[in-house]
Coordinates of C-alpha atoms and ligand atoms in Angstrom, one line a residue:
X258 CA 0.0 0.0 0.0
X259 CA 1.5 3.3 -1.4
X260 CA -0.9 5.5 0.7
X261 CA -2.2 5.0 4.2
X262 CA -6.2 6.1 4.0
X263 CA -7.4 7.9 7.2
X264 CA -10.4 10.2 7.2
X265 CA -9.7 13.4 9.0
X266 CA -11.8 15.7 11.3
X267 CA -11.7 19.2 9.8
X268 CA -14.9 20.7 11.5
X269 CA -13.4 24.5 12.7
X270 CA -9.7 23.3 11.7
X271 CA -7.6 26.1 10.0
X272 CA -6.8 25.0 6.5
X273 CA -4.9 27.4 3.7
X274 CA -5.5 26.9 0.1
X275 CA -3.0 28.6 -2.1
X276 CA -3.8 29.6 -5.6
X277 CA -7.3 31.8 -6.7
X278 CA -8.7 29.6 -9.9
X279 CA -10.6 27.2 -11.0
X280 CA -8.9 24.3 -9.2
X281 CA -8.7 26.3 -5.8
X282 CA -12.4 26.8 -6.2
X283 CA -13.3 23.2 -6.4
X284 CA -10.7 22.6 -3.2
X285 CA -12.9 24.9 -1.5
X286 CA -16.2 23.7 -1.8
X287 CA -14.7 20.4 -1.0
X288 CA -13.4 21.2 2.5
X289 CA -16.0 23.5 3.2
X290 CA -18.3 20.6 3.1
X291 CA -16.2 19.2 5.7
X292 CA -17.2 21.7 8.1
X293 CA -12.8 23.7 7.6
X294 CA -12.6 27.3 8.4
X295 CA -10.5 27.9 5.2
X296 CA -8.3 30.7 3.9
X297 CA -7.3 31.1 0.6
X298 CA -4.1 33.0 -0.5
X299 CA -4.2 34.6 -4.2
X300 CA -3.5 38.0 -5.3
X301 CA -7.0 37.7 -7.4
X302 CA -9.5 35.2 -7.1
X303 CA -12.2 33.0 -9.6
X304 CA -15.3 34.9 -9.3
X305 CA -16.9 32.3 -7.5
X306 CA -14.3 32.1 -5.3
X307 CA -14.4 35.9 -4.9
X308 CA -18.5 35.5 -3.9
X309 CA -17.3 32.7 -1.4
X310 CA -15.2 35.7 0.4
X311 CA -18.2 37.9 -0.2
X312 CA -20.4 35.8 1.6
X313 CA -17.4 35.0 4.5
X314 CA -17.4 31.3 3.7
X315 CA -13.8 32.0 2.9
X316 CA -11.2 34.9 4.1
X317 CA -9.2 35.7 1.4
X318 CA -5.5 36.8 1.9
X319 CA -4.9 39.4 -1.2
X320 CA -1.1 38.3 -1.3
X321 CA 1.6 36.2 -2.6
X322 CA 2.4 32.9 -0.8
X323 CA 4.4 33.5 2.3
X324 CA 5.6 31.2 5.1
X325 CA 4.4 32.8 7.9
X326 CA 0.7 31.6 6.5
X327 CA 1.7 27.7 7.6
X328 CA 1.8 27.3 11.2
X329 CA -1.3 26.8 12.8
X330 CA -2.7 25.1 9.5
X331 CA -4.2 21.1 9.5
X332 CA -4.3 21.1 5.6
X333 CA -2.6 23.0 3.2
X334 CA -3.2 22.5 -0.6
X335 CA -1.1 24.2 -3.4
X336 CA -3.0 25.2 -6.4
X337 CA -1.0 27.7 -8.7
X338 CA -0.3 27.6 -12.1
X339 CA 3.3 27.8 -11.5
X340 CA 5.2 24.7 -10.0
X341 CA 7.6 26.5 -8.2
X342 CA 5.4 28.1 -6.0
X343 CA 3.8 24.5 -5.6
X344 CA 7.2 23.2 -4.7
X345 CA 7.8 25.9 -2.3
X346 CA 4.5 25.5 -0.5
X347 CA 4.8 22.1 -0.3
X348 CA 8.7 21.8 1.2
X349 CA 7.7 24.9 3.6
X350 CA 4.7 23.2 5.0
X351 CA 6.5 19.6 5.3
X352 CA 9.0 21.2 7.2
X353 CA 6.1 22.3 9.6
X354 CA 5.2 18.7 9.6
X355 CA 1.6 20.0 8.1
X356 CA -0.1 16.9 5.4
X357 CA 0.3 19.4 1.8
X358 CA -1.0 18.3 -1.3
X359 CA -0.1 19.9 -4.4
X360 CA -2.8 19.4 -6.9
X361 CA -1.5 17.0 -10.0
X362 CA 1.7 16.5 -8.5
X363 CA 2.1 13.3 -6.4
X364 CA 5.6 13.9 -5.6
X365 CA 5.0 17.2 -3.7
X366 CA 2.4 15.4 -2.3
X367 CA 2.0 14.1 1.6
X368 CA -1.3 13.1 1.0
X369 CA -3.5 12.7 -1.6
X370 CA -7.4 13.3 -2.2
X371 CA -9.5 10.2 -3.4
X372 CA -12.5 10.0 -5.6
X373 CA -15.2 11.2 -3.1
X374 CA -19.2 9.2 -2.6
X375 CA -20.6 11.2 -0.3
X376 CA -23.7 9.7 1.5
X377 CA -22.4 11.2 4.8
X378 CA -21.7 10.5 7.4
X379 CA -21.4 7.2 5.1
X380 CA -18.1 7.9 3.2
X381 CA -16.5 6.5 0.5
X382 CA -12.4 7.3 -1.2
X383 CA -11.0 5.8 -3.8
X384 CA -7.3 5.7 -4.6
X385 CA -5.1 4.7 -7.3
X386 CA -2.0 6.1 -5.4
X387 CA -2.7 9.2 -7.8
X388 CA -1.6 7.0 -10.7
X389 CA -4.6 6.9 -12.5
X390 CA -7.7 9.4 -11.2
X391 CA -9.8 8.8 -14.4
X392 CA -9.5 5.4 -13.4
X393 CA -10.9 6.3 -9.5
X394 CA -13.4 8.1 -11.2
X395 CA -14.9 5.8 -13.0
X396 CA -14.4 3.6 -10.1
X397 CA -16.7 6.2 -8.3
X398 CA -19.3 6.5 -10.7
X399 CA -20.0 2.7 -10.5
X400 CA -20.4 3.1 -6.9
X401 CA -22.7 6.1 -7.1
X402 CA -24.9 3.9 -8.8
X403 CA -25.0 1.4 -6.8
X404 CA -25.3 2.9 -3.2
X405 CA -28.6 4.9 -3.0
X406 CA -28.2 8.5 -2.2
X407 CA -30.6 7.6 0.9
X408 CA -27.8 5.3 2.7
X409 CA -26.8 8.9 4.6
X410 CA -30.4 8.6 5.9
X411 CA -29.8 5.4 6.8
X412 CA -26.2 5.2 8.5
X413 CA -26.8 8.5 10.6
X414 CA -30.4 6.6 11.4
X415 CA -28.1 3.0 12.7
X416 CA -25.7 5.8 14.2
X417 CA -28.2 6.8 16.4
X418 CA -28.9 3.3 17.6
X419 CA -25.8 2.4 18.4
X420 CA -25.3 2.6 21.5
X421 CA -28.8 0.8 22.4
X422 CA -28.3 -1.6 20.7
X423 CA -24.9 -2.3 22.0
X424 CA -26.5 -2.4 25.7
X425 CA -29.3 -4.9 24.3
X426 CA -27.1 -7.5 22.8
X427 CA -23.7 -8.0 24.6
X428 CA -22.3 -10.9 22.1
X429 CA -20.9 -9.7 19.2
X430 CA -22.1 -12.2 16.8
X431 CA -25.7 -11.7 18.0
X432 CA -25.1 -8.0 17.4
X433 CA -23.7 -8.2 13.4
X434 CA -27.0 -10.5 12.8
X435 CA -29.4 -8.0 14.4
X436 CA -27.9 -5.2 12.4
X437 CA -27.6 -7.2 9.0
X438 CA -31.3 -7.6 9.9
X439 CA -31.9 -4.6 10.3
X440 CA -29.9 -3.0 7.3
X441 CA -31.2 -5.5 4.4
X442 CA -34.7 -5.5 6.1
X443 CA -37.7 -3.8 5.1
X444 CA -36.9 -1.4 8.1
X445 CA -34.2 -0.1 6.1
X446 CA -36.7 1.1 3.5
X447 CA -38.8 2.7 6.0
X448 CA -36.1 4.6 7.0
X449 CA -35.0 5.3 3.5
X450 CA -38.5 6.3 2.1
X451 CA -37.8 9.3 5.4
X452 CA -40.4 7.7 7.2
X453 CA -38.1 8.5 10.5
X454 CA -40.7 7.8 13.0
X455 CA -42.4 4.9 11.7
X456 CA -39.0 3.6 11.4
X457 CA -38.3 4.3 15.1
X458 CA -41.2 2.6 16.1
X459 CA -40.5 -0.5 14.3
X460 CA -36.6 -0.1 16.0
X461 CA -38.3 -0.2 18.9
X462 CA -40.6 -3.1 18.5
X463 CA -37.1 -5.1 17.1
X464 CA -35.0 -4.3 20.2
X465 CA -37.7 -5.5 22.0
X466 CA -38.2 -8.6 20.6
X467 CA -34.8 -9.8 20.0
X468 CA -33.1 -11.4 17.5
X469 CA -35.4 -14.6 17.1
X470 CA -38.6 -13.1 16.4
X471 CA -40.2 -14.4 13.0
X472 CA -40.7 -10.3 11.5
X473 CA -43.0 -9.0 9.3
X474 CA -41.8 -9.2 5.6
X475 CA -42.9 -7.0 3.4
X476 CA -44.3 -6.6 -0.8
X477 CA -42.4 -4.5 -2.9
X478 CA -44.1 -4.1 -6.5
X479 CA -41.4 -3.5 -8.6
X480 CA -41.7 -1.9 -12.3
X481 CA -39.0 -3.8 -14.2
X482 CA -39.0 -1.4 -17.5
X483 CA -39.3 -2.6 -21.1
X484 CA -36.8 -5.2 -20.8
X485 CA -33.5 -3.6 -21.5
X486 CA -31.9 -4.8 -18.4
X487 CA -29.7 -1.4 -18.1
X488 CA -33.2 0.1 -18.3
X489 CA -34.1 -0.8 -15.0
X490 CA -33.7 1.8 -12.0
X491 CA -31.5 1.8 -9.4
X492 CA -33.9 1.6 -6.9
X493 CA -35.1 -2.0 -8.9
X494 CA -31.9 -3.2 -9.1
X495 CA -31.5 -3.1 -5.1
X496 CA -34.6 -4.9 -4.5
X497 CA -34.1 -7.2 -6.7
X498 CA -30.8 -8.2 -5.0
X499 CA -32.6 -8.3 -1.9
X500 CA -35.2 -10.5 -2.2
X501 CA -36.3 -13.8 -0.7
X502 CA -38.5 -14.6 -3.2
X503 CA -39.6 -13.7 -6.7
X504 CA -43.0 -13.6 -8.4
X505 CA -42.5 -12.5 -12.2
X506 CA -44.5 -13.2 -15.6
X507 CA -43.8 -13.7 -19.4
X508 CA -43.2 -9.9 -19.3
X509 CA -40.2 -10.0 -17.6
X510 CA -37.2 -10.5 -20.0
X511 CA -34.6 -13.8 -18.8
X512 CA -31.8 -10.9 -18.7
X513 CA -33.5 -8.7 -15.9
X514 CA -34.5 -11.9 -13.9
X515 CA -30.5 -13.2 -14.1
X516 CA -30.2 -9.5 -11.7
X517 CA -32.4 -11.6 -9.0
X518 CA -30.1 -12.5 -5.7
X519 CA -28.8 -16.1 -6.9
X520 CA -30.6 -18.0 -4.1
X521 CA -33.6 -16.2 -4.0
X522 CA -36.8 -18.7 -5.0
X523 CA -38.5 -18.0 -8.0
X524 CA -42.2 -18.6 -8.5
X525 CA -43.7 -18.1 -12.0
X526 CA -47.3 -16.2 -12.3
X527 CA -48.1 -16.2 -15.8
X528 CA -50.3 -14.3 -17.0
X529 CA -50.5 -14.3 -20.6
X530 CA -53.2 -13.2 -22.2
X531 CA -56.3 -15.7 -21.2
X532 CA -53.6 -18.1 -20.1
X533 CA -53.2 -17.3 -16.7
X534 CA -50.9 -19.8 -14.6
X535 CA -52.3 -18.4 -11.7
X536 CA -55.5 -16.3 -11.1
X537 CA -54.4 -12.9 -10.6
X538 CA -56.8 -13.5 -6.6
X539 CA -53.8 -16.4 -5.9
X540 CA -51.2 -14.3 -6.5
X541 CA -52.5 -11.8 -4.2
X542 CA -53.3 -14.2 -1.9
X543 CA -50.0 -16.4 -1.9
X544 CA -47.5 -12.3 -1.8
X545 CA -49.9 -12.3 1.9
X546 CA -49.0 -15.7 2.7
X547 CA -44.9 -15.6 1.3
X548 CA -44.9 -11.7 3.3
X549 CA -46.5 -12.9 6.3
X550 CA -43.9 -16.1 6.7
X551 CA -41.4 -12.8 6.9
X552 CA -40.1 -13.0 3.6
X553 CA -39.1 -9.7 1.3
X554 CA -41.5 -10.5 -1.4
X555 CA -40.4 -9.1 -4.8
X556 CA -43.0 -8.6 -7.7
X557 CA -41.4 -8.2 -10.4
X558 CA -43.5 -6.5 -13.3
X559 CA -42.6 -5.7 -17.2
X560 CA -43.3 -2.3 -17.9
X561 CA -44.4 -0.2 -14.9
X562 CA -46.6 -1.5 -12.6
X563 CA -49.6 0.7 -12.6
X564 CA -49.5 1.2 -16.3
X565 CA -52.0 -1.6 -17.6
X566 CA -50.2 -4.0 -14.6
X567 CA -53.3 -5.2 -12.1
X568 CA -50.7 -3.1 -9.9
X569 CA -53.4 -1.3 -8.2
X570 CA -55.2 -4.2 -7.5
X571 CA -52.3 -6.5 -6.2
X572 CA -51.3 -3.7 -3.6
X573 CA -55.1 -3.6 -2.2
X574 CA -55.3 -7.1 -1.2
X575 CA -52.4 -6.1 0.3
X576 CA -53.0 -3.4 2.4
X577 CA -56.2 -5.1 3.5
X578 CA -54.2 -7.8 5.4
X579 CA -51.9 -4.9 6.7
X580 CA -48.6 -5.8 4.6
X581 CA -46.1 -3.5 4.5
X582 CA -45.3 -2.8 0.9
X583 CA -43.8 -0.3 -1.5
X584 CA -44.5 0.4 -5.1
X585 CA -41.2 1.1 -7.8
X586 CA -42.1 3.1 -10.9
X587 CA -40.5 1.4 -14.1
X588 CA -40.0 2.8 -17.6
X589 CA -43.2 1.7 -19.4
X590 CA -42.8 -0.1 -22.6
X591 CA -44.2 2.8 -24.3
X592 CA -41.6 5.3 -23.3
X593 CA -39.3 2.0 -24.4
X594 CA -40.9 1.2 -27.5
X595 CA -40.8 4.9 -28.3
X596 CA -36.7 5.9 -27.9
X597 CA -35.7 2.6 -29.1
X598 CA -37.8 2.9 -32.6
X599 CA -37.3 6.8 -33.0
X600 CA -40.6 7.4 -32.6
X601 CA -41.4 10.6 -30.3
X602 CA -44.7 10.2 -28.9
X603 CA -45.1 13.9 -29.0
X604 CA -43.6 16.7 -31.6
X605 CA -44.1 20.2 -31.9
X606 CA -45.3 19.8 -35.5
X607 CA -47.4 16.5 -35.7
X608 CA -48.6 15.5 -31.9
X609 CA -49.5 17.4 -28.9
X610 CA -50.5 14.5 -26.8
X611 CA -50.6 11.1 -26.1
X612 CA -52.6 8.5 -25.3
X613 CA -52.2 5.1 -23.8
X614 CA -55.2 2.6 -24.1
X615 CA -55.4 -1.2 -23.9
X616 CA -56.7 -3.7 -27.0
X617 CA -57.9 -6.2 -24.8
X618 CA -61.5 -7.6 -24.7
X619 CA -63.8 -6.7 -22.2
X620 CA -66.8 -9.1 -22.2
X621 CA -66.0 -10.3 -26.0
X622 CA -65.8 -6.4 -27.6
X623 CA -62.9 -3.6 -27.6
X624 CA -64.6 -0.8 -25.2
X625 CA -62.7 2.4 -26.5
X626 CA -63.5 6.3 -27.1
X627 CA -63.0 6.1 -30.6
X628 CA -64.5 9.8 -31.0
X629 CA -61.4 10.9 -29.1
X630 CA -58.9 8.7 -30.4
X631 CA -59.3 9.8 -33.2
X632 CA -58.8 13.7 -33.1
X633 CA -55.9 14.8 -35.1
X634 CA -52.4 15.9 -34.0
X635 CA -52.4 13.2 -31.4
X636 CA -50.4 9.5 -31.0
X637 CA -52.0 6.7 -29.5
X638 CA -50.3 4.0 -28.3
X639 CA -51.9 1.2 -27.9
X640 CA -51.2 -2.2 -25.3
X641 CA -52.4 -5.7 -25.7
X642 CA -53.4 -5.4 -29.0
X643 CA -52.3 -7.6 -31.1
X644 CA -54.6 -10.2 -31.3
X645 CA -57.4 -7.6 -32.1
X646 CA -55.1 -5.5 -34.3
X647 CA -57.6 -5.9 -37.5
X648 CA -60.0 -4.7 -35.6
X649 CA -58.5 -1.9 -34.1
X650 CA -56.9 -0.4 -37.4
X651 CA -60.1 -0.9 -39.0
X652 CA -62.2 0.8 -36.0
X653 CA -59.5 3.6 -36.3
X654 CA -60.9 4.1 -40.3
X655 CA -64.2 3.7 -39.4
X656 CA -64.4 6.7 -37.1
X657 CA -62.8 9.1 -39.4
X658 CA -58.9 8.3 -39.4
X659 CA -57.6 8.0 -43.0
X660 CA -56.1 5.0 -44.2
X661 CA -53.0 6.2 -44.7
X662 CA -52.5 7.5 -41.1
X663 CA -48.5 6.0 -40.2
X664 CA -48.9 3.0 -38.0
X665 CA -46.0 1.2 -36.4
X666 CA -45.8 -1.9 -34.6
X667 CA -42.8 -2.8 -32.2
X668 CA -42.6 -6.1 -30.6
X669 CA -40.1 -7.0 -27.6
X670 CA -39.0 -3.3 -27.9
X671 CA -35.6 -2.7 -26.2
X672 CA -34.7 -6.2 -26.2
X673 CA -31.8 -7.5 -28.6
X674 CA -35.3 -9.2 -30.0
X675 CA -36.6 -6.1 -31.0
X676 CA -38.4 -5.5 -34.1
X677 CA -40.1 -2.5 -35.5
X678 CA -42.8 -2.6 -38.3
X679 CA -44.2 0.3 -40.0
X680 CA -47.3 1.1 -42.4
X681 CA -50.3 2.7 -42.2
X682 CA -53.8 1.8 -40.3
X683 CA -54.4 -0.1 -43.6
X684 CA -51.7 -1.9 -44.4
X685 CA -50.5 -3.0 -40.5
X686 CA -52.6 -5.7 -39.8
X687 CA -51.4 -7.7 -42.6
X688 CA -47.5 -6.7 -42.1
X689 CA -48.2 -7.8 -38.4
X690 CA -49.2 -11.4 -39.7
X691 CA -46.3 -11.0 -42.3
X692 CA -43.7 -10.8 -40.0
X693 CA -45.4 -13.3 -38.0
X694 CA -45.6 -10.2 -35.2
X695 CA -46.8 -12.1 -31.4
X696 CA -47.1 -10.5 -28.1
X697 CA -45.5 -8.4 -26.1
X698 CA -45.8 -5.9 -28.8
X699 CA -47.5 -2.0 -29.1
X700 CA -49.0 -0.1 -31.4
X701 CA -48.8 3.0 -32.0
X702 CA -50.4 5.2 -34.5
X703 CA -50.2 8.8 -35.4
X704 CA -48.1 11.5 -38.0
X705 CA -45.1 10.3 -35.4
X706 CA -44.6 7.5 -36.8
X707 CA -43.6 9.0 -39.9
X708 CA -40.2 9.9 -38.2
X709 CA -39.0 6.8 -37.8
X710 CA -37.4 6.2 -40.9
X711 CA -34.7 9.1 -40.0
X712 CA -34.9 8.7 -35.8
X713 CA -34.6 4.9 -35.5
X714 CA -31.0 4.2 -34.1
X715 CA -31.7 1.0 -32.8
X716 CA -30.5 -1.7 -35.2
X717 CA -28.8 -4.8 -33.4
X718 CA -28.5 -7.0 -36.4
X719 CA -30.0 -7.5 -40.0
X720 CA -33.0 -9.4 -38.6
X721 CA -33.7 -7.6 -36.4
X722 CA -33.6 -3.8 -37.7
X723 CA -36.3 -1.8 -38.5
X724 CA -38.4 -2.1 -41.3
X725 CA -40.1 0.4 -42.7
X726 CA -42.6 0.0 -45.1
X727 CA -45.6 1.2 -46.5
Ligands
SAH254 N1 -47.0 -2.7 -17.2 C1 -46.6 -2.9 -18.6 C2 -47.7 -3.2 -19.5 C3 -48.4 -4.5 -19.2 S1 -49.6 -4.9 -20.3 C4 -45.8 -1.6 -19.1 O1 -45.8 -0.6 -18.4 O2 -45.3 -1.7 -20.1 C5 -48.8 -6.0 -21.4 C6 -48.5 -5.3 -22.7 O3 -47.5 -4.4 -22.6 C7 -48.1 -6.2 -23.8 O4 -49.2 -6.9 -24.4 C8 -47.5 -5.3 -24.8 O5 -48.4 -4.5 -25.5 C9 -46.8 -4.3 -23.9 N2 -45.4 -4.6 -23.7 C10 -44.8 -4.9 -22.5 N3 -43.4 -5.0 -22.7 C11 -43.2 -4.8 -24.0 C12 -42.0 -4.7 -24.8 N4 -40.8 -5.0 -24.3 N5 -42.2 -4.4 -26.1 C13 -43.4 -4.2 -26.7 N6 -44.5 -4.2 -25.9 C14 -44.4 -4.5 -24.6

């Protein structure tokens, strides 16, 4: 190990930054966040750094470098253009023994500032030794995206138990197991969601019972996007790796479900169209049982889950048994379909709103408002609807759309499966059964559709690409 990592207290310490740009600016916000009473020495200063004096964040000395600025100091950093002013910065304040870092060069250099995830007071640095910072970058944004900005919420939330629940289990090991309870638990997204006292309560109600104690699990009905799996959000991605137990349909692509924690079980729902493995009551019924038994109970939902998902009614048999459970927004196939075809569901010029409807049958007939539907300067995109896609085009004619109105049709949209198909309300059915078109696919009809031909991007292989046709 090249550098020893330490995190230093700096609240009301005396720290000097030396220089009055760009870089100095950015050294200053960083320490001021970590609570330093800085001073910066420049004969002019960045006009942001200039405000920062303004404002007394900062005192400014209006001078050249000098010695008798070091003693006293914690932290000095050297940030001039001119490397010999670094160099004498750096040797004056390692005479002092004071840490100096000289900004891009290691070897004036005491110490060294990592890449920087601040969830405080959970705190992450990475290092390559200063070798490499595009590399600790990088390194950093991976994290960022993978630790939710709420874990601050959460550490200074455990911080505050500490102590209690030190007092309430003596043995170490019992202690980890409690907290890893705790931390991976649904408690954790209590505290998360900023539900502080609800989250308290249940602390309570945990110290109290111990670590034995069968808990409560909890639903979480999760939106699992279009099928893309770098489509998903983060917030998906960390529940998925959480769970105990999955429940997930033909909707969900085999790429997004390979994201589910290794040993968690799997159960398959179904649920294609008049096909369903399990009546959509069971699976209400069996995410009361699974949550009850304590488990964290994922639903896992193409699309989003209140967008033509049952969502609302899964969640309602839920909170009639008094389950805990949390709902995740996910990028509806739509919005998928859409970017990944080049199809904008609105433009300035040809649509000035959209609408989402579903194709499927109520009580054997398609119950639409085809009066509205078909206004101009609109796109309609429409769900389920293959199987009746004759029927809608044609009801789309009937009530005053032209034939020629641009009509697209986008199956497994996202997916490296994805395939685009456009036409007109006249000629789509029979490109659909052409291209031997099946469900999961939308339609989508309006003058946006036209724009494909230029927008589409999306080509993965000859198969596969868009065709556009008319
Ligand atoms: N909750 C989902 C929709 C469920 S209804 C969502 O927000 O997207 C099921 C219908 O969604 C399918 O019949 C199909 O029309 C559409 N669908 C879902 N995923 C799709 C995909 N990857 N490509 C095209 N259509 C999709």
């Amino acid at each position: 190990m090249d550098y020893f990592p330490i995190f230093m207290r700096l609240q009301q310490q005396s720290c000097l930054i030396v220089g009055g740009g760009e870089v100095a600016l950015r050294k200053a916000r960083l320490l001021l966040t970590a609570g330093a009473r800085l001073t910066v020495v420049a004969p002019t200063l960045a006009p942001e750094l200039a405000a920062m004096v303004a404002e007394e964040q900062v005192a400014h000395r209006c001078s050249l470098f000098s010695e008798d600025l070091l003693p006293g100091q914690r932290l000095v950093i050297a940030a001039t253009h001119d490397r010999e002013v670094n160099r004498q910065v750096s040797l004056a304040a390692q005479a002092l023994g004071i840490p100096v870092n000289v900004v891009d060069d290691p070897e004036l250099c005491t110490y060294i500032t990592p890449a920087i995830i601040d969830r405080s007071p959970l705190v992450i640095a990475v290092s390559t030794g200063g070798g490499v910072p595009v590399l600790a970058r990088l390194i950093r944004a991976r994290l960022e995206s993978m630790i939710p900005s709420s874990f601050g919420l959460l550490a200074r939330f455990a911080t505050s138990f500490r102590e209690r629940v030190k007092a309430r289990f003596v043995n170490v090991d019992e202690r980890r197991i409690f907290w890893e309870s705790v931390l991976e638990g649904p408690l954790a997204e209590t505290v998360m969601n900023g539900d502080e006292e609800q989250a308290r309560q249940q602390m309570e109600a945990r110290l109290a019972q111990g670590i034995d104690s069968n808990t409560t699990g909890a639903v979480y009905l999760v939106g699992a996007g279009p099928g893309h799996p770098d489509l998903l959000t983060f917030r998906a991605l960390r529940l998925m790796q959480q769970a105990d137990v999955v429940l997930y349909d033909n909707l969900v692509a085999p790429a997004l479900l390979e994201l589910v924690r290794r040993d968690a079980e799997r159960i398959y729902v179904g649920k294609e169209r008049a096909n369903h493995a399990l009546p959509q009551e069971d699976i209400n019924l069996l995410m009361v049982r699974l949550a009850g038994e304590g488990k964290r109970v994922l639903r896992l939902k193409g699309g989003d889950p209140f967008m033509f998902g049952r969502g609302g009614e899964e969640i309602a048999t839920l909170a009639q048994y008094g389950i805990p459970f949390e709902v995740v927004p996910g990028i509806t196939s739509a919005s998928g379909a859409a970017a990944y075809a080049g199809i904008p569901l609105t433009h300035r010029d040809y649509a000035q709103s959209v609408t989402f409807v579903t194709g499927h049958k109520k009580d054997g007939s398609i119950q639409l408002d085809w009066q509205a539907l078909t206004r101009p300067a609109q796109t309609v995109v429409v769900y389920m609807g293959i199987a009746t896609a004759s029927e809608l085009c044609q009801a789309f004619i009937q009530h005053g759309k032209a034939a020629t109105t641009p009509a697209a049709v986008v199956q497994w949209a996202t997916t490296v499966q994805q395939r685009t198909v456009t036409g007109t309300l006249e000629s789509l059915p029979l490109l659909i059964k052409e291209y031997a078109i099946s469900s999961p696919a939308l339609i989508i009809v309006g003058e946006v559709v036209g724009l494909a031909e230029q927008l589409a991007w999306y080509r993965r292989c000859e198969n596969t690409a868009v065709k556009i046709l008319r």
